[in-house]
């Protein structure tokens, strides 16, 4: 298995006083040098407080979708009233999933989110496949799409009568990614400042939409929100279409689990992880439902379905000469979304390298900034490569099914862990009814999605299975030729010098013996 930072038992004077144990990464082998002396002083810093934690969740969930095209839910739901029910229901289901992840996050207090949970509970192959699909498609494509949306709305005022040139959009998207990668490499504190500021900005923009919608309701413009009209159907209800409506709504809440990717950098995660979830998910649900209701005070369902940029159409009708506010709001929202995605995705790759599932260089951090620069650069390069393809949206469709499959696997792992390790210390312990409800919802979405579009879902499964031979060749096969180890070691040593990085100390909480789980 590729070697990464190994964990060593034992404690120092500081660990004994704080109730934590420290482990150091090994020195580099095969000519890669040693860094034990330096790495003993370098670790990921706990710099994310409650406000920053909320900004990560809110900033990653609220991207361009709510501004650009909420029509997918309405189109598949069949009526205004049912679409609003879908928004509320998916928000509640998202909150349940996040609650389950809160328990997992403090029970397995490692960065990496569902990858770490699946890896620890179900073993290396399952964990690697979760990481494989994230590295290969999910992370780079999501970041590329958000960056392209940012560039589209920045350039839109320069091309009022046509679409911006594709080459210009891709170039500006690349500049956006380069700038934010530099910020992320420089300082976690700077990254969180950017995240906080742009999260506040997108909430203010959505607040403006909600206030304008409230003014419309006060004036009596709420025809489509009255129950007698809200449930007027513009097509017959269909179970398959309803499933797609819920799937669209669930995608709009995507990013709810990103805080679990950075657990090790949270200040007091046992308190701040659940608090951030309890604050952020209800807030996002309220904002989503209220914004959709506000759109319907100005636009009819037919107008909403005909628009590919609902917030922009809304702004043109309500703001007049100030309608430029909406495209700028989308641009600011997506800029913050790119920042949050880079920050969390790099921690996923960092966690994967630390477990030996990615090159060990990605498990190193800068000696002074304490940021995972190799993992950030890897994230940047994979996203820039994705910008060169024209099939980004197709790839997202292919693996969206797999993404939600692994959400279900992680939550199922919570139930398995309860029975496998009943005495394990759990600072948060939720009733098993919640993971069961979430699993039923996941099964509903996955089964109906597969029957609705078996080709797309089957292609996603095929992409996932390509990771099986990679796992056995790259991870499971430990006794590789010596020339391979020497070459990789020298390349790692060179990159380590260029990036000025070492293996970090890993701080883990000691599990109390005979501790009452219900505390």
Coordinates of C-alpha atoms in Angstrom, one line a residue:
X1 CA 0.0 0.0 0.0
X2 CA 1.4 3.5 -0.8
X3 CA 2.9 4.9 2.3
X4 CA 1.6 8.0 4.0
X5 CA 1.8 9.4 7.5
X6 CA 1.6 6.5 9.8
X7 CA 0.0 6.8 13.2
X8 CA 2.1 5.9 16.2
X9 CA 0.9 5.2 19.7
X10 CA 2.4 7.1 22.5
X11 CA 2.1 10.5 24.1
X12 CA 4.1 13.6 25.0
X13 CA 3.8 15.9 27.9
X14 CA 1.4 18.1 26.0
X15 CA -0.8 15.2 24.9
X16 CA -1.1 13.9 28.5
X17 CA -2.4 17.3 29.6
X18 CA -4.8 17.8 26.8
X19 CA -6.2 14.3 26.5
X20 CA -4.9 13.9 23.0
X21 CA -2.2 11.7 21.4
X22 CA 0.1 12.8 18.7
X23 CA 1.4 10.9 15.7
X24 CA 4.0 11.9 13.2
X25 CA 4.4 11.0 9.6
X26 CA 7.4 9.0 8.7
X27 CA 10.5 10.3 7.0
X28 CA 10.5 10.0 3.2
X29 CA 11.9 6.8 1.9
X30 CA 13.8 6.0 -1.3
X31 CA 15.8 9.2 -1.3
X32 CA 13.0 11.3 -0.2
X33 CA 14.7 12.7 2.9
X34 CA 13.4 12.9 6.4
X35 CA 11.3 15.4 8.1
X36 CA 10.6 14.0 11.5
X37 CA 12.2 16.9 13.3
X38 CA 10.2 19.5 11.4
X39 CA 6.9 17.6 11.2
X40 CA 6.9 17.3 15.0
X41 CA 6.2 21.1 15.1
X42 CA 3.8 21.3 12.2
X43 CA 0.1 20.4 12.3
X44 CA -3.2 21.4 10.8
X45 CA -4.4 24.4 12.8
X46 CA -7.8 24.6 14.4
X47 CA -8.8 28.0 13.0
X48 CA -12.5 27.4 12.0
X49 CA -14.9 28.6 14.6
X50 CA -18.7 28.5 14.6
X51 CA -19.1 31.4 12.2
X52 CA -16.7 29.9 9.7
X53 CA -18.3 26.5 10.0
X54 CA -21.7 28.0 9.2
X55 CA -20.1 29.8 6.3
X56 CA -18.7 26.6 4.9
X57 CA -22.1 24.8 5.0
X58 CA -24.1 27.8 3.7
X59 CA -21.5 28.9 1.2
X60 CA -21.2 25.4 -0.3
X61 CA -25.0 24.7 -0.5
X62 CA -26.0 28.1 -1.9
X63 CA -24.3 28.3 -5.3
X64 CA -25.7 29.3 -8.6
X65 CA -28.7 27.0 -8.6
X66 CA -31.2 29.0 -6.6
X67 CA -30.3 32.1 -8.6
X68 CA -30.2 30.5 -12.0
X69 CA -32.7 27.7 -12.5
X70 CA -35.0 26.4 -9.8
X71 CA -37.3 25.3 -12.6
X72 CA -36.2 21.6 -12.4
X73 CA -38.2 21.0 -9.2
X74 CA -41.3 22.8 -10.5
X75 CA -41.1 21.1 -13.9
X76 CA -41.0 17.6 -12.4
X77 CA -43.4 18.3 -9.5
X78 CA -46.3 19.4 -11.8
X79 CA -47.7 22.2 -9.6
X80 CA -46.5 25.2 -7.6
X81 CA -47.8 23.8 -4.3
X82 CA -46.1 20.4 -4.7
X83 CA -42.8 22.1 -5.7
X84 CA -42.8 24.1 -2.5
X85 CA -43.5 20.9 -0.6
X86 CA -40.5 19.3 -2.3
X87 CA -38.3 22.1 -1.3
X88 CA -39.4 21.8 2.4
X89 CA -39.2 18.0 2.4
X90 CA -35.7 17.9 0.9
X91 CA -34.5 20.5 3.4
X92 CA -35.8 18.3 6.2
X93 CA -34.2 15.2 4.7
X94 CA -30.9 17.1 4.3
X95 CA -31.1 18.1 8.0
X96 CA -31.6 14.5 8.9
X97 CA -28.6 13.4 6.8
X98 CA -26.5 16.2 8.3
X99 CA -27.5 15.1 11.8
X100 CA -26.3 11.6 11.1
X101 CA -23.0 13.0 9.7
X102 CA -22.7 15.1 12.9
X103 CA -22.6 11.8 15.0
X104 CA -20.2 10.3 12.5
X105 CA -18.0 13.4 12.5
X106 CA -17.4 13.4 16.2
X107 CA -17.2 9.6 16.5
X108 CA -14.6 9.3 13.8
X109 CA -13.0 12.8 14.2
X110 CA -11.0 12.8 11.0
X111 CA -11.1 15.1 8.0
X112 CA -12.3 13.6 4.8
X113 CA -16.0 13.3 5.5
X114 CA -17.9 10.3 4.1
X115 CA -14.6 8.9 2.6
X116 CA -13.1 8.6 6.0
X117 CA -16.3 7.0 7.5
X118 CA -16.7 4.5 4.6
X119 CA -13.0 3.7 4.8
X120 CA -13.0 3.1 8.5
X121 CA -16.2 1.1 8.7
X122 CA -16.3 -0.9 5.5
X123 CA -12.6 -1.2 4.6
X124 CA -10.1 0.1 2.2
X125 CA -11.7 -0.9 -1.1
X126 CA -15.0 0.8 -0.3
X127 CA -13.2 3.9 0.9
X128 CA -11.0 4.0 -2.2
X129 CA -13.9 3.7 -4.5
X130 CA -15.5 6.7 -2.7
X131 CA -12.3 8.6 -3.1
X132 CA -11.8 7.5 -6.7
X133 CA -15.1 8.8 -7.9
X134 CA -14.5 12.1 -6.1
X135 CA -11.0 12.5 -7.5
X136 CA -11.8 11.4 -11.0
X137 CA -15.1 13.3 -11.6
X138 CA -17.1 14.9 -8.7
X139 CA -14.7 17.4 -7.2
X140 CA -13.1 18.7 -10.4
X141 CA -16.3 18.9 -12.4
X142 CA -18.3 20.6 -9.7
X143 CA -15.5 23.2 -9.3
X144 CA -15.2 23.7 -13.0
X145 CA -19.0 24.2 -13.4
X146 CA -19.1 26.7 -10.6
X147 CA -16.1 28.6 -12.0
X148 CA -17.7 28.7 -15.5
X149 CA -20.9 30.0 -14.0
X150 CA -18.9 32.7 -12.3
X151 CA -17.2 33.8 -15.5
X152 CA -20.4 33.6 -17.5
X153 CA -22.1 36.2 -15.2
X154 CA -19.1 38.4 -14.9
X155 CA -18.8 38.6 -18.7
X156 CA -22.6 38.8 -19.4
X157 CA -22.7 42.7 -19.2
X158 CA -20.0 42.9 -21.9
X159 CA -22.1 40.7 -24.2
X160 CA -25.7 41.8 -23.6
X161 CA -27.1 40.4 -26.8
X162 CA -25.3 37.1 -27.0
X163 CA -23.5 34.5 -25.0
X164 CA -19.9 35.3 -23.9
X165 CA -17.2 33.4 -26.0
X166 CA -16.5 30.0 -24.6
X167 CA -12.7 30.6 -24.6
X168 CA -13.1 33.8 -22.6
X169 CA -15.3 32.1 -20.1
X170 CA -12.8 29.2 -19.6
X171 CA -9.9 31.7 -19.3
X172 CA -11.7 33.8 -16.6
X173 CA -12.7 30.6 -14.8
X174 CA -9.0 29.5 -14.8
X175 CA -8.0 32.9 -13.4
X176 CA -10.6 32.6 -10.7
X177 CA -9.3 29.1 -9.7
X178 CA -5.7 30.3 -9.7
X179 CA -6.5 33.3 -7.5
X180 CA -8.5 31.3 -4.9
X181 CA -6.0 28.5 -4.9
X182 CA -3.3 31.1 -4.0
X183 CA -5.5 32.3 -1.1
X184 CA -6.1 28.8 0.1
X185 CA -2.4 28.0 0.0
X186 CA -1.5 31.2 1.8
X187 CA -3.6 31.0 4.9
X188 CA -6.6 29.2 6.4
X189 CA -7.6 32.4 8.0
X190 CA -7.6 34.3 4.7
X191 CA -9.7 31.5 3.2
X192 CA -12.3 31.8 5.9
X193 CA -12.4 35.6 5.6
X194 CA -13.2 35.1 1.9
X195 CA -15.8 32.4 2.7
X196 CA -17.5 34.5 5.4
X197 CA -17.6 37.7 3.3
X198 CA -19.1 36.0 0.2
X199 CA -21.5 33.9 2.2
X200 CA -22.9 37.1 3.8
X201 CA -23.0 38.7 0.3
X202 CA -25.1 35.8 -1.2
X203 CA -27.5 35.9 1.8
X204 CA -28.0 39.6 1.4
X205 CA -28.8 39.1 -2.3
X206 CA -31.3 36.3 -1.5
X207 CA -32.6 38.5 1.3
X208 CA -33.3 41.2 -1.2
X209 CA -35.3 38.7 -3.3
X210 CA -37.3 37.6 -0.3
X211 CA -38.0 41.2 0.8
X212 CA -39.2 42.1 -2.7
X213 CA -41.4 39.0 -2.7
X214 CA -42.8 40.1 0.7
X215 CA -43.6 43.5 -0.7
X216 CA -45.5 41.8 -3.6
X217 CA -47.5 39.7 -1.2
X218 CA -48.3 42.8 0.9
X219 CA -49.6 44.4 -2.4
X220 CA -51.8 41.3 -3.0
X221 CA -49.7 39.6 -5.7
X222 CA -49.9 36.1 -4.3
X223 CA -52.2 34.4 -6.8
X224 CA -50.0 31.3 -7.3
X225 CA -49.4 30.9 -3.6
X226 CA -53.0 30.5 -2.7
X227 CA -53.8 26.8 -2.1
X228 CA -56.7 26.8 -4.6
X229 CA -54.3 27.9 -7.4
X230 CA -51.0 26.5 -6.1
X231 CA -52.1 22.9 -6.7
X232 CA -53.4 23.6 -10.2
X233 CA -51.5 21.1 -12.3
X234 CA -49.9 21.9 -15.7
X235 CA -49.4 18.1 -16.3
X236 CA -50.5 14.9 -14.6
X237 CA -48.7 13.8 -11.5
X238 CA -46.2 10.9 -12.1
X239 CA -44.2 8.9 -9.6
X240 CA -41.1 8.9 -11.7
X241 CA -41.3 12.6 -12.3
X242 CA -41.8 13.2 -8.6
X243 CA -38.6 11.2 -7.9
X244 CA -36.8 13.5 -10.3
X245 CA -38.2 16.5 -8.6
X246 CA -36.9 15.3 -5.2
X247 CA -33.5 14.5 -6.9
X248 CA -33.3 18.0 -8.3
X249 CA -34.2 19.4 -4.9
X250 CA -31.6 17.2 -3.2
X251 CA -28.9 18.4 -5.7
X252 CA -29.8 22.0 -4.8
X253 CA -28.9 21.2 -1.2
X254 CA -25.6 19.6 -2.2
X255 CA -22.6 20.7 -0.1
X256 CA -24.4 20.0 3.3
X257 CA -21.7 17.5 4.2
X258 CA -18.6 19.6 3.3
X259 CA -18.0 20.7 6.9
X260 CA -17.2 17.1 7.7
X261 CA -14.3 17.3 5.3
X262 CA -12.4 19.7 7.6
X263 CA -13.3 18.3 11.0
X264 CA -9.7 18.4 12.2
X265 CA -9.5 22.1 11.6
X266 CA -12.7 22.9 13.6
X267 CA -12.4 24.6 17.0
X268 CA -14.2 22.3 19.5
X269 CA -15.8 20.1 16.8
X270 CA -18.0 18.3 19.4
X271 CA -19.9 21.5 20.0
X272 CA -19.4 23.5 16.8
X273 CA -20.1 20.7 14.2
X274 CA -23.7 20.1 15.4
X275 CA -24.3 23.7 16.2
X276 CA -23.2 24.7 12.7
X277 CA -25.6 22.1 11.2
X278 CA -28.5 23.2 13.4
X279 CA -28.0 26.8 12.4
X280 CA -27.2 26.4 8.7
X281 CA -29.6 23.7 7.3
X282 CA -32.8 25.3 8.6
X283 CA -31.5 28.7 7.4
X284 CA -30.8 27.4 3.9
X285 CA -34.2 25.6 3.8
X286 CA -36.0 28.8 4.8
X287 CA -34.1 30.9 2.2
X288 CA -34.8 28.3 -0.5
X289 CA -38.5 28.1 0.2
X290 CA -38.9 31.9 0.7
X291 CA -36.9 32.7 -2.5
X292 CA -39.0 30.3 -4.6
X293 CA -42.2 31.8 -3.2
X294 CA -40.9 35.3 -4.0
X295 CA -40.2 34.3 -7.6
X296 CA -43.8 33.2 -7.9
X297 CA -45.2 36.5 -6.7
X298 CA -43.7 38.1 -9.9
X299 CA -43.5 35.2 -12.4
X300 CA -46.2 32.8 -13.4
X301 CA -45.2 29.1 -13.5
X302 CA -45.0 29.3 -17.3
X303 CA -42.6 32.2 -17.1
X304 CA -40.5 30.5 -14.5
X305 CA -40.3 27.3 -16.6
X306 CA -39.3 29.4 -19.7
X307 CA -36.4 31.1 -17.9
X308 CA -32.9 29.7 -17.6
X309 CA -31.9 32.4 -15.1
X310 CA -34.9 32.9 -12.9
X311 CA -33.2 35.4 -10.5
X312 CA -32.2 37.6 -13.5
X313 CA -35.7 37.5 -15.0
X314 CA -37.0 38.4 -11.5
X315 CA -34.6 41.3 -11.2
X316 CA -35.5 42.7 -14.7
X317 CA -39.1 42.8 -13.6
X318 CA -38.7 44.2 -10.1
X319 CA -35.5 46.3 -10.1
X320 CA -35.6 48.1 -13.5
X321 CA -32.3 50.0 -14.0
X322 CA -30.9 48.2 -10.9
X323 CA -31.4 44.8 -12.5
X324 CA -27.6 44.4 -12.8
X325 CA -27.6 43.5 -9.1
X326 CA -28.8 39.9 -9.8
X327 CA -26.0 38.9 -12.3
X328 CA -23.5 40.4 -9.9
X329 CA -25.1 38.5 -7.0
X330 CA -24.8 35.2 -9.0
X331 CA -21.1 36.0 -9.7
X332 CA -20.4 36.7 -6.0
X333 CA -22.2 33.6 -4.9
X334 CA -20.3 31.3 -7.3
X335 CA -17.0 33.0 -6.4
X336 CA -17.6 32.0 -2.8
X337 CA -18.7 28.6 -3.9
X338 CA -15.4 28.0 -5.7
X339 CA -13.5 29.0 -2.6
X340 CA -15.4 26.7 -0.4
X341 CA -15.2 23.8 -2.8
X342 CA -11.4 24.2 -3.2
X343 CA -11.0 24.3 0.6
X344 CA -13.0 21.2 1.3
X345 CA -12.0 19.1 -1.7
X346 CA -8.3 19.6 -0.9
X347 CA -8.9 18.2 2.6
X348 CA -10.6 15.2 1.1
X349 CA -7.5 14.5 -1.1
X350 CA -5.3 15.2 1.9
X351 CA -7.2 12.6 4.0
X352 CA -7.0 10.1 1.1
X353 CA -3.2 10.4 0.9
X354 CA -2.8 10.1 4.6
X355 CA -4.6 6.7 4.4
X356 CA -2.3 5.6 1.6
X357 CA -5.0 5.8 -1.2
X358 CA -3.3 8.7 -3.0
X359 CA 0.4 9.7 -3.5
X360 CA 1.8 10.5 0.0
X361 CA 3.0 13.9 -1.2
X362 CA -0.7 15.0 -0.9
X363 CA -0.6 14.3 2.8
X364 CA 2.0 17.0 3.5
X365 CA 1.4 20.6 4.6
X366 CA 3.4 23.8 4.4
X367 CA 5.9 24.3 7.2
X368 CA 4.8 27.8 8.2
X369 CA 1.3 28.3 6.6
X370 CA 0.1 24.8 7.7
X371 CA -2.0 24.5 4.6
X372 CA -2.1 21.3 2.4
X373 CA -0.4 23.0 -0.6
X374 CA 0.2 19.7 -2.6
X375 CA -3.4 18.7 -2.2
X376 CA -4.6 22.2 -3.2
X377 CA -2.4 22.2 -6.3
X378 CA -3.6 18.7 -7.2
X379 CA -7.2 20.0 -6.9
X380 CA -6.4 23.0 -9.1
X381 CA -4.7 21.0 -11.8
X382 CA -7.5 18.4 -12.0
X383 CA -10.1 21.2 -12.3
X384 CA -8.1 23.1 -14.9
X385 CA -7.9 19.8 -17.0
X386 CA -11.7 19.5 -16.6
X387 CA -12.1 23.0 -18.0
X388 CA -10.6 21.6 -21.2
X389 CA -13.5 19.2 -21.8
X390 CA -16.9 20.0 -23.2
X391 CA -18.6 17.1 -21.4
X392 CA -18.6 18.5 -17.9
X393 CA -22.3 18.5 -17.3
X394 CA -22.6 15.0 -18.8
X395 CA -20.0 13.7 -16.3
X396 CA -21.9 15.2 -13.4
X397 CA -25.1 13.5 -14.5
X398 CA -23.2 10.2 -14.7
X399 CA -21.8 10.3 -11.2
X400 CA -24.6 12.2 -9.4
X401 CA -26.3 8.8 -8.8
X402 CA -23.1 7.4 -7.3
X403 CA -22.6 10.4 -5.1
X404 CA -25.9 9.9 -3.4
X405 CA -25.3 6.2 -3.2
X406 CA -22.2 6.8 -1.0
X407 CA -24.2 9.2 1.2
X408 CA -26.5 6.3 1.9
X409 CA -23.5 4.0 2.5
X410 CA -22.0 6.4 5.0
X411 CA -25.2 6.7 6.9
X412 CA -25.7 2.9 6.8
X413 CA -22.2 2.7 8.3
X414 CA -23.5 4.7 11.3
X415 CA -25.9 1.9 12.0
X416 CA -23.3 -0.8 11.5
X417 CA -20.9 1.0 13.9
X418 CA -23.6 1.1 16.6
X419 CA -23.8 -2.7 16.6
X420 CA -20.1 -3.3 15.9
X421 CA -18.8 -0.9 18.6
X422 CA -21.6 -0.2 21.0
X423 CA -19.3 1.1 23.7
X424 CA -17.4 3.6 21.4
X425 CA -17.4 7.1 22.8
X426 CA -20.0 9.2 21.0
X427 CA -20.2 12.9 22.0
X428 CA -23.3 13.0 19.9
X429 CA -25.7 10.1 19.7
X430 CA -28.9 10.4 17.6
X431 CA -31.8 8.0 17.6
X432 CA -31.4 5.2 15.0
X433 CA -34.8 6.2 13.5
X434 CA -33.1 9.2 11.8
X435 CA -30.5 7.2 9.7
X436 CA -33.3 4.7 8.9
X437 CA -35.5 7.5 7.5
X438 CA -32.5 8.9 5.5
X439 CA -31.8 5.4 4.1
X440 CA -35.4 5.0 3.0
X441 CA -35.3 8.3 1.2
X442 CA -32.0 7.5 -0.5
X443 CA -33.3 4.1 -1.6
X444 CA -36.4 5.9 -3.0
X445 CA -34.3 8.3 -5.0
X446 CA -31.8 5.7 -6.2
X447 CA -34.3 3.1 -7.3
X448 CA -36.5 5.5 -9.2
X449 CA -33.6 7.3 -10.7
X450 CA -32.2 4.0 -12.0
X451 CA -35.5 3.1 -13.6
X452 CA -36.0 6.6 -15.0
X453 CA -32.6 6.7 -16.6
X454 CA -30.8 3.4 -16.5
X455 CA -28.1 4.3 -19.1
X456 CA -26.9 7.3 -17.2
X457 CA -27.0 5.5 -13.8
X458 CA -25.3 2.4 -15.3
X459 CA -22.5 4.6 -16.8
X460 CA -21.9 6.1 -13.4
X461 CA -21.6 2.6 -11.9
X462 CA -19.2 1.6 -14.7
X463 CA -17.0 4.7 -14.0
X464 CA -17.0 3.7 -10.3
X465 CA -15.9 0.2 -11.1
X466 CA -12.9 1.4 -13.0
X467 CA -11.4 2.1 -9.6
X468 CA -11.3 -1.6 -8.6
X469 CA -8.2 -2.6 -10.7
X470 CA -6.6 0.7 -9.8
X471 CA -7.0 -0.2 -6.1
X472 CA -5.5 -3.6 -6.5
X473 CA -2.6 -2.4 -8.5
X474 CA -1.8 0.9 -6.7
X475 CA -2.9 0.2 -3.1
X476 CA -3.3 -3.5 -2.4
X477 CA -0.1 -4.5 -4.2
X478 CA 2.5 -3.6 -1.6
X479 CA 5.7 -5.3 -3.0
X480 CA 6.2 -3.1 -6.0
X481 CA 9.6 -3.2 -7.9
X482 CA 12.4 -1.3 -6.1
X483 CA 13.0 1.0 -9.1
X484 CA 9.4 2.2 -8.8
X485 CA 9.8 3.0 -5.1
X486 CA 13.0 4.8 -5.7
X487 CA 11.6 6.9 -8.6
X488 CA 8.5 7.8 -6.7
X489 CA 10.6 8.7 -3.6
X490 CA 12.9 11.0 -5.6
X491 CA 9.9 12.7 -7.2
X492 CA 8.2 13.1 -3.8
X493 CA 11.4 14.6 -2.3
X494 CA 11.7 17.1 -5.2
X495 CA 8.1 18.2 -4.9
X496 CA 8.5 18.4 -1.1
X497 CA 11.4 20.9 -1.5
X498 CA 9.5 22.9 -4.2
X499 CA 6.4 23.2 -2.0
X500 CA 8.3 23.4 1.3
X501 CA 6.0 20.8 2.9
X502 CA 6.3 18.1 5.6
X503 CA 4.1 15.5 7.1
X504 CA 2.0 17.0 9.8
X505 CA 1.4 15.9 13.4
X506 CA -2.0 14.3 13.7
X507 CA -3.9 15.0 16.8
X508 CA -6.5 12.5 17.9
X509 CA -8.7 12.4 20.9
X510 CA -8.2 9.5 23.2
X511 CA -11.3 7.4 23.6
X512 CA -12.3 7.3 27.3
X513 CA -12.6 3.8 28.7
X514 CA -16.0 2.7 29.9
X515 CA -17.5 6.0 28.9
X516 CA -21.3 6.4 29.0
X517 CA -22.4 6.8 25.4
X518 CA -25.5 8.7 26.4
X519 CA -23.6 11.6 28.0

